[in-house]
């Protein structure tokens, strides 16, 4: 990939290595571990040449991008392991890597790496976790962003479900030609999950996210506040696990990208429908469709995205 590199700095890799070695020496075998590999194909279309790293993030534009339609092949590998220390204390390491290639539309090419070491301790009937969130992204055949974040969370599990609060502060760093986008981002997430809340319903999940991004160089058109509400329902039908998600997100920027226009304002509504059929104890087939409509007063970011994918999943 032109301009691609491993975005995580050596110090970050060393931190992960020390953490993993310490846990491995302390306990020869993790108490829990999981590995998952996905490979699939899909098609996507949009009305503006923009992209979004995640549903929680802002819609972005890279100079020169023109991609509006194309098919892709996507592969991902995810792994996690945890170690129990006794008295409710545990450590964990999780990692994932994603690679998407679109021969027809190289602007859709994307790759990411994510590493998350953490420690968790009990607190009354709940638990508190502290961890790092280290991420690196390539987009449109060039390196885009490195992110270094610190996360603090509180969770409480009950037979009826789960309550959670997650706070994160992260630093965004970009290559020299994109350094205007360097920023500090912060977010607060409130989670509520219900287990078997209704007949035939396996679960209902809600999350509410507020965040802000402050540009390092004082560019007001890149600084913003956002809020997002997500709801997801899960059920089993026709021997498949189904999920239907809906989200509403708004982002308010301090200025417009273009002189003479009002400050940029985005309102995004997204719908996700997925079904996963088991092929064996460790293999499954997943079909998913995603639609997102972003209404923006800045024409460049006004976008209608539609994507479908078929994925074969293998777990260990």
PDB file of C-alpha atoms in Angstrom, residues 34-221:
ATOM      1  CA  UNK A  34     -11.073 -16.289  22.026  1.00  0.00           C
ATOM      2  CA  UNK A  35      -9.975 -16.050  18.397  1.00  0.00           C
ATOM      3  CA  UNK A  36     -12.181 -15.117  15.452  1.00  0.00           C
ATOM      4  CA  UNK A  37     -11.462 -14.851  11.715  1.00  0.00           C
ATOM      5  CA  UNK A  38     -13.872 -13.295   9.206  1.00  0.00           C
ATOM      6  CA  UNK A  39     -13.631 -13.279   5.423  1.00  0.00           C
ATOM      7  CA  UNK A  40     -16.308 -11.882   3.157  1.00  0.00           C
ATOM      8  CA  UNK A  41     -17.416  -9.841   0.168  1.00  0.00           C
ATOM      9  CA  UNK A  42     -19.683  -6.837  -0.120  1.00  0.00           C
ATOM     10  CA  UNK A  43     -20.892  -3.881  -2.132  1.00  0.00           C
ATOM     11  CA  UNK A  44     -21.225  -0.252  -1.094  1.00  0.00           C
ATOM     12  CA  UNK A  45     -22.457   2.996  -2.592  1.00  0.00           C
ATOM     13  CA  UNK A  46     -22.693   6.608  -1.441  1.00  0.00           C
ATOM     14  CA  UNK A  47     -23.614   9.982  -2.848  1.00  0.00           C
ATOM     15  CA  UNK A  48     -20.531  11.901  -1.612  1.00  0.00           C
ATOM     16  CA  UNK A  49     -16.828  10.825  -1.645  1.00  0.00           C
ATOM     17  CA  UNK A  50     -16.485  10.688   2.149  1.00  0.00           C
ATOM     18  CA  UNK A  51     -15.760   7.992   4.740  1.00  0.00           C
ATOM     19  CA  UNK A  52     -16.377   7.206   8.389  1.00  0.00           C
ATOM     20  CA  UNK A  53     -14.057   5.176  10.615  1.00  0.00           C
ATOM     21  CA  UNK A  54     -16.900   4.058  12.888  1.00  0.00           C
ATOM     22  CA  UNK A  55     -20.605   4.907  13.390  1.00  0.00           C
ATOM     23  CA  UNK A  56     -19.592   6.931  16.467  1.00  0.00           C
ATOM     24  CA  UNK A  57     -17.107   9.070  14.515  1.00  0.00           C
ATOM     25  CA  UNK A  58     -17.390  12.106  12.278  1.00  0.00           C
ATOM     26  CA  UNK A  59     -17.820  11.872   8.534  1.00  0.00           C
ATOM     27  CA  UNK A  60     -14.458  12.728   6.951  1.00  0.00           C
ATOM     28  CA  UNK A  61     -13.077  13.757   3.579  1.00  0.00           C
ATOM     29  CA  UNK A  62      -9.592  13.205   2.152  1.00  0.00           C
ATOM     30  CA  UNK A  63      -8.411  15.444  -0.661  1.00  0.00           C
ATOM     31  CA  UNK A  64      -8.649  13.657  -4.003  1.00  0.00           C
ATOM     32  CA  UNK A  65     -11.205  11.048  -2.914  1.00  0.00           C
ATOM     33  CA  UNK A  66     -13.865  10.342  -5.542  1.00  0.00           C
ATOM     34  CA  UNK A  67     -15.185   6.881  -4.675  1.00  0.00           C
ATOM     35  CA  UNK A  68     -18.955   6.517  -4.871  1.00  0.00           C
ATOM     36  CA  UNK A  69     -19.605   2.854  -5.754  1.00  0.00           C
ATOM     37  CA  UNK A  70     -17.741  -0.443  -5.682  1.00  0.00           C
ATOM     38  CA  UNK A  71     -17.421  -4.004  -4.437  1.00  0.00           C
ATOM     39  CA  UNK A  72     -14.917  -5.134  -1.827  1.00  0.00           C
ATOM     40  CA  UNK A  73     -13.292  -8.091  -0.118  1.00  0.00           C
ATOM     41  CA  UNK A  74     -12.853  -7.785   3.651  1.00  0.00           C
ATOM     42  CA  UNK A  75     -10.927  -9.882   6.146  1.00  0.00           C
ATOM     43  CA  UNK A  76     -10.517  -9.433   9.885  1.00  0.00           C
ATOM     44  CA  UNK A  77      -8.813 -11.232  12.762  1.00  0.00           C
ATOM     45  CA  UNK A  78      -9.796 -10.676  16.401  1.00  0.00           C
ATOM     46  CA  UNK A  79      -8.312 -12.199  19.522  1.00  0.00           C
ATOM     47  CA  UNK A  80      -8.591 -11.769  23.274  1.00  0.00           C
ATOM     48  CA  UNK A  81      -7.254 -13.391  26.431  1.00  0.00           C
ATOM     49  CA  UNK A  82      -7.745 -12.716  30.132  1.00  0.00           C
ATOM     50  CA  UNK A  83      -5.977 -13.799  33.303  1.00  0.00           C
ATOM     51  CA  UNK A  84      -7.548 -14.096  36.774  1.00  0.00           C
ATOM     52  CA  UNK A  85      -5.436 -13.026  39.734  1.00  0.00           C
ATOM     53  CA  UNK A  86      -7.883 -13.882  42.481  1.00  0.00           C
ATOM     54  CA  UNK A  87     -10.100 -11.640  44.627  1.00  0.00           C
ATOM     55  CA  UNK A  88     -11.927 -10.537  41.481  1.00  0.00           C
ATOM     56  CA  UNK A  89      -8.872  -8.890  39.891  1.00  0.00           C
ATOM     57  CA  UNK A  90      -8.099  -9.684  36.253  1.00  0.00           C
ATOM     58  CA  UNK A  91      -5.997  -8.462  33.349  1.00  0.00           C
ATOM     59  CA  UNK A  92      -6.791  -8.793  29.657  1.00  0.00           C
ATOM     60  CA  UNK A  93      -5.375  -8.113  26.208  1.00  0.00           C
ATOM     61  CA  UNK A  94      -7.496  -7.840  23.066  1.00  0.00           C
ATOM     62  CA  UNK A  95      -6.425  -7.108  19.503  1.00  0.00           C
ATOM     63  CA  UNK A  96      -8.003  -6.925  16.073  1.00  0.00           C
ATOM     64  CA  UNK A  97      -6.898  -6.187  12.529  1.00  0.00           C
ATOM     65  CA  UNK A  98      -9.096  -5.418   9.504  1.00  0.00           C
ATOM     66  CA  UNK A  99      -8.199  -5.254   5.827  1.00  0.00           C
ATOM     67  CA  UNK A 100     -10.656  -4.159   3.116  1.00  0.00           C
ATOM     68  CA  UNK A 101      -9.778  -4.039  -0.579  1.00  0.00           C
ATOM     69  CA  UNK A 102     -11.893  -2.652  -3.416  1.00  0.00           C
ATOM     70  CA  UNK A 103     -10.202  -3.269  -6.810  1.00  0.00           C
ATOM     71  CA  UNK A 104     -12.882  -1.241  -8.601  1.00  0.00           C
ATOM     72  CA  UNK A 105     -12.745   1.714  -6.178  1.00  0.00           C
ATOM     73  CA  UNK A 106      -9.365   2.099  -4.380  1.00  0.00           C
ATOM     74  CA  UNK A 107     -10.771   5.056  -2.425  1.00  0.00           C
ATOM     75  CA  UNK A 108     -12.737   2.427  -0.441  1.00  0.00           C
ATOM     76  CA  UNK A 109      -9.539   0.601   0.613  1.00  0.00           C
ATOM     77  CA  UNK A 110      -9.203   0.558   4.382  1.00  0.00           C
ATOM     78  CA  UNK A 111      -7.155  -1.155   7.088  1.00  0.00           C
ATOM     79  CA  UNK A 112      -6.932  -0.868  10.852  1.00  0.00           C
ATOM     80  CA  UNK A 113      -5.091  -2.306  13.845  1.00  0.00           C
ATOM     81  CA  UNK A 114      -6.339  -2.058  17.417  1.00  0.00           C
ATOM     82  CA  UNK A 115      -4.672  -3.174  20.683  1.00  0.00           C
ATOM     83  CA  UNK A 116      -6.316  -2.905  24.119  1.00  0.00           C
ATOM     84  CA  UNK A 117      -4.601  -4.011  27.346  1.00  0.00           C
ATOM     85  CA  UNK A 118      -6.645  -3.527  30.520  1.00  0.00           C
ATOM     86  CA  UNK A 119      -6.950  -4.322  34.207  1.00  0.00           C
ATOM     87  CA  UNK A 120     -10.216  -4.835  36.117  1.00  0.00           C
ATOM     88  CA  UNK A 121     -10.896  -4.757  39.863  1.00  0.00           C
ATOM     89  CA  UNK A 122     -14.104  -5.345  41.851  1.00  0.00           C
ATOM     90  CA  UNK A 123     -15.945  -2.410  43.400  1.00  0.00           C
ATOM     91  CA  UNK A 124     -18.880  -3.467  45.541  1.00  0.00           C
ATOM     92  CA  UNK A 125     -21.372  -5.289  43.325  1.00  0.00           C
ATOM     93  CA  UNK A 126     -19.771  -3.816  40.214  1.00  0.00           C
ATOM     94  CA  UNK A 127     -16.274  -3.613  38.729  1.00  0.00           C
ATOM     95  CA  UNK A 128     -13.965  -0.892  37.423  1.00  0.00           C
ATOM     96  CA  UNK A 129     -11.617  -1.226  34.460  1.00  0.00           C
ATOM     97  CA  UNK A 130      -8.658   0.853  33.281  1.00  0.00           C
ATOM     98  CA  UNK A 131      -6.987   0.329  29.924  1.00  0.00           C
ATOM     99  CA  UNK A 132      -5.278   1.678  26.845  1.00  0.00           C
ATOM    100  CA  UNK A 133      -6.872   1.914  23.411  1.00  0.00           C
ATOM    101  CA  UNK A 134      -4.188   2.001  20.694  1.00  0.00           C
ATOM    102  CA  UNK A 135      -5.368   2.276  17.098  1.00  0.00           C
ATOM    103  CA  UNK A 136      -3.911   2.853  13.656  1.00  0.00           C
ATOM    104  CA  UNK A 137      -5.790   3.424  10.381  1.00  0.00           C
ATOM    105  CA  UNK A 138      -5.025   3.512   6.667  1.00  0.00           C
ATOM    106  CA  UNK A 139      -7.625   4.898   4.244  1.00  0.00           C
ATOM    107  CA  UNK A 140      -7.664   5.254   0.446  1.00  0.00           C
ATOM    108  CA  UNK A 141      -4.193   3.693   0.081  1.00  0.00           C
ATOM    109  CA  UNK A 142      -2.416   6.006   2.526  1.00  0.00           C
ATOM    110  CA  UNK A 143      -1.785   6.173   6.236  1.00  0.00           C
ATOM    111  CA  UNK A 144      -4.435   8.262   7.927  1.00  0.00           C
ATOM    112  CA  UNK A 145      -4.387   8.284  11.730  1.00  0.00           C
ATOM    113  CA  UNK A 146      -2.802   6.940  14.927  1.00  0.00           C
ATOM    114  CA  UNK A 147      -4.908   7.160  18.068  1.00  0.00           C
ATOM    115  CA  UNK A 148      -3.715   6.716  21.659  1.00  0.00           C
ATOM    116  CA  UNK A 149      -6.509   6.572  24.217  1.00  0.00           C
ATOM    117  CA  UNK A 150      -7.034   5.905  27.915  1.00  0.00           C
ATOM    118  CA  UNK A 151     -10.310   4.297  28.980  1.00  0.00           C
ATOM    119  CA  UNK A 152     -11.953   4.095  32.399  1.00  0.00           C
ATOM    120  CA  UNK A 153     -15.157   2.109  32.822  1.00  0.00           C
ATOM    121  CA  UNK A 154     -17.652   0.970  35.448  1.00  0.00           C
ATOM    122  CA  UNK A 155     -19.907  -2.029  34.868  1.00  0.00           C
ATOM    123  CA  UNK A 156     -22.495  -3.872  36.910  1.00  0.00           C
ATOM    124  CA  UNK A 157     -23.965  -7.165  35.706  1.00  0.00           C
ATOM    125  CA  UNK A 158     -27.287  -8.532  36.959  1.00  0.00           C
ATOM    126  CA  UNK A 159     -29.450 -11.492  35.875  1.00  0.00           C
ATOM    127  CA  UNK A 160     -31.561  -8.975  33.943  1.00  0.00           C
ATOM    128  CA  UNK A 161     -28.665  -7.438  32.037  1.00  0.00           C
ATOM    129  CA  UNK A 162     -25.850  -4.940  32.397  1.00  0.00           C
ATOM    130  CA  UNK A 163     -25.233  -1.304  33.315  1.00  0.00           C
ATOM    131  CA  UNK A 164     -22.091   0.439  32.131  1.00  0.00           C
ATOM    132  CA  UNK A 165     -20.299   3.772  31.912  1.00  0.00           C
ATOM    133  CA  UNK A 166     -17.179   4.272  29.763  1.00  0.00           C
ATOM    134  CA  UNK A 167     -15.049   7.432  29.623  1.00  0.00           C
ATOM    135  CA  UNK A 168     -12.176   7.879  27.169  1.00  0.00           C
ATOM    136  CA  UNK A 169      -9.654  10.559  26.259  1.00  0.00           C
ATOM    137  CA  UNK A 170      -7.637  10.045  23.072  1.00  0.00           C
ATOM    138  CA  UNK A 171      -4.982  11.834  21.047  1.00  0.00           C
ATOM    139  CA  UNK A 172      -5.273  11.776  17.230  1.00  0.00           C
ATOM    140  CA  UNK A 173      -2.037  12.099  15.231  1.00  0.00           C
ATOM    141  CA  UNK A 174      -1.792  12.194  11.440  1.00  0.00           C
ATOM    142  CA  UNK A 175       0.952  12.191   8.782  1.00  0.00           C
ATOM    143  CA  UNK A 176       2.568  15.518   7.932  1.00  0.00           C
ATOM    144  CA  UNK A 177       0.243  16.268   5.003  1.00  0.00           C
ATOM    145  CA  UNK A 178      -2.801  15.682   7.242  1.00  0.00           C
ATOM    146  CA  UNK A 179      -1.434  17.141  10.486  1.00  0.00           C
ATOM    147  CA  UNK A 180      -4.074  19.903  10.423  1.00  0.00           C
ATOM    148  CA  UNK A 181      -6.455  17.189  11.694  1.00  0.00           C
ATOM    149  CA  UNK A 182      -4.443  16.422  14.865  1.00  0.00           C
ATOM    150  CA  UNK A 183      -6.813  16.637  17.813  1.00  0.00           C
ATOM    151  CA  UNK A 184      -7.768  15.596  21.333  1.00  0.00           C
ATOM    152  CA  UNK A 185     -11.039  13.690  21.570  1.00  0.00           C
ATOM    153  CA  UNK A 186     -13.059  12.777  24.646  1.00  0.00           C
ATOM    154  CA  UNK A 187     -16.251  10.765  25.062  1.00  0.00           C
ATOM    155  CA  UNK A 188     -18.626   9.435  27.684  1.00  0.00           C
ATOM    156  CA  UNK A 189     -20.759   6.350  26.998  1.00  0.00           C
ATOM    157  CA  UNK A 190     -23.778   5.161  29.002  1.00  0.00           C
ATOM    158  CA  UNK A 191     -24.781   1.521  28.393  1.00  0.00           C
ATOM    159  CA  UNK A 192     -27.861  -0.462  29.307  1.00  0.00           C
ATOM    160  CA  UNK A 193     -28.367  -4.075  28.183  1.00  0.00           C
ATOM    161  CA  UNK A 194     -31.477  -6.161  28.878  1.00  0.00           C
ATOM    162  CA  UNK A 195     -31.299  -9.983  28.777  1.00  0.00           C
ATOM    163  CA  UNK A 196     -34.430 -11.853  27.601  1.00  0.00           C
ATOM    164  CA  UNK A 197     -36.678  -8.824  28.268  1.00  0.00           C
ATOM    165  CA  UNK A 198     -39.644 -10.176  26.272  1.00  0.00           C
ATOM    166  CA  UNK A 199     -40.813 -13.516  24.893  1.00  0.00           C
ATOM    167  CA  UNK A 200     -38.862 -14.406  21.724  1.00  0.00           C
ATOM    168  CA  UNK A 201     -36.462 -11.484  22.312  1.00  0.00           C
ATOM    169  CA  UNK A 202     -32.911 -12.431  23.393  1.00  0.00           C
ATOM    170  CA  UNK A 203     -31.766  -8.941  24.216  1.00  0.00           C
ATOM    171  CA  UNK A 204     -32.274  -5.196  23.859  1.00  0.00           C
ATOM    172  CA  UNK A 205     -29.306  -2.830  24.115  1.00  0.00           C
ATOM    173  CA  UNK A 206     -29.206   0.942  24.478  1.00  0.00           C
ATOM    174  CA  UNK A 207     -26.261   3.336  24.483  1.00  0.00           C
ATOM    175  CA  UNK A 208     -25.954   7.096  24.693  1.00  0.00           C
ATOM    176  CA  UNK A 209     -22.684   8.772  23.711  1.00  0.00           C
ATOM    177  CA  UNK A 210     -21.557  12.370  24.087  1.00  0.00           C
ATOM    178  CA  UNK A 211     -18.207  13.541  22.778  1.00  0.00           C
ATOM    179  CA  UNK A 212     -16.067  16.421  21.690  1.00  0.00           C
ATOM    180  CA  UNK A 213     -13.051  16.865  19.440  1.00  0.00           C
ATOM    181  CA  UNK A 214     -10.728  19.836  19.939  1.00  0.00           C
ATOM    182  CA  UNK A 215      -8.332  20.569  17.090  1.00  0.00           C
ATOM    183  CA  UNK A 216      -4.694  20.959  18.157  1.00  0.00           C
ATOM    184  CA  UNK A 217      -4.140  23.957  15.864  1.00  0.00           C
ATOM    185  CA  UNK A 218      -7.308  25.846  16.723  1.00  0.00           C
ATOM    186  CA  UNK A 219      -9.090  25.138  13.420  1.00  0.00           C
ATOM    187  CA  UNK A 220     -12.690  25.732  14.406  1.00  0.00           C
ATOM    188  CA  UNK A 221     -14.105  23.955  11.334  1.00  0.00           C
TER     189      UNK A 221
END
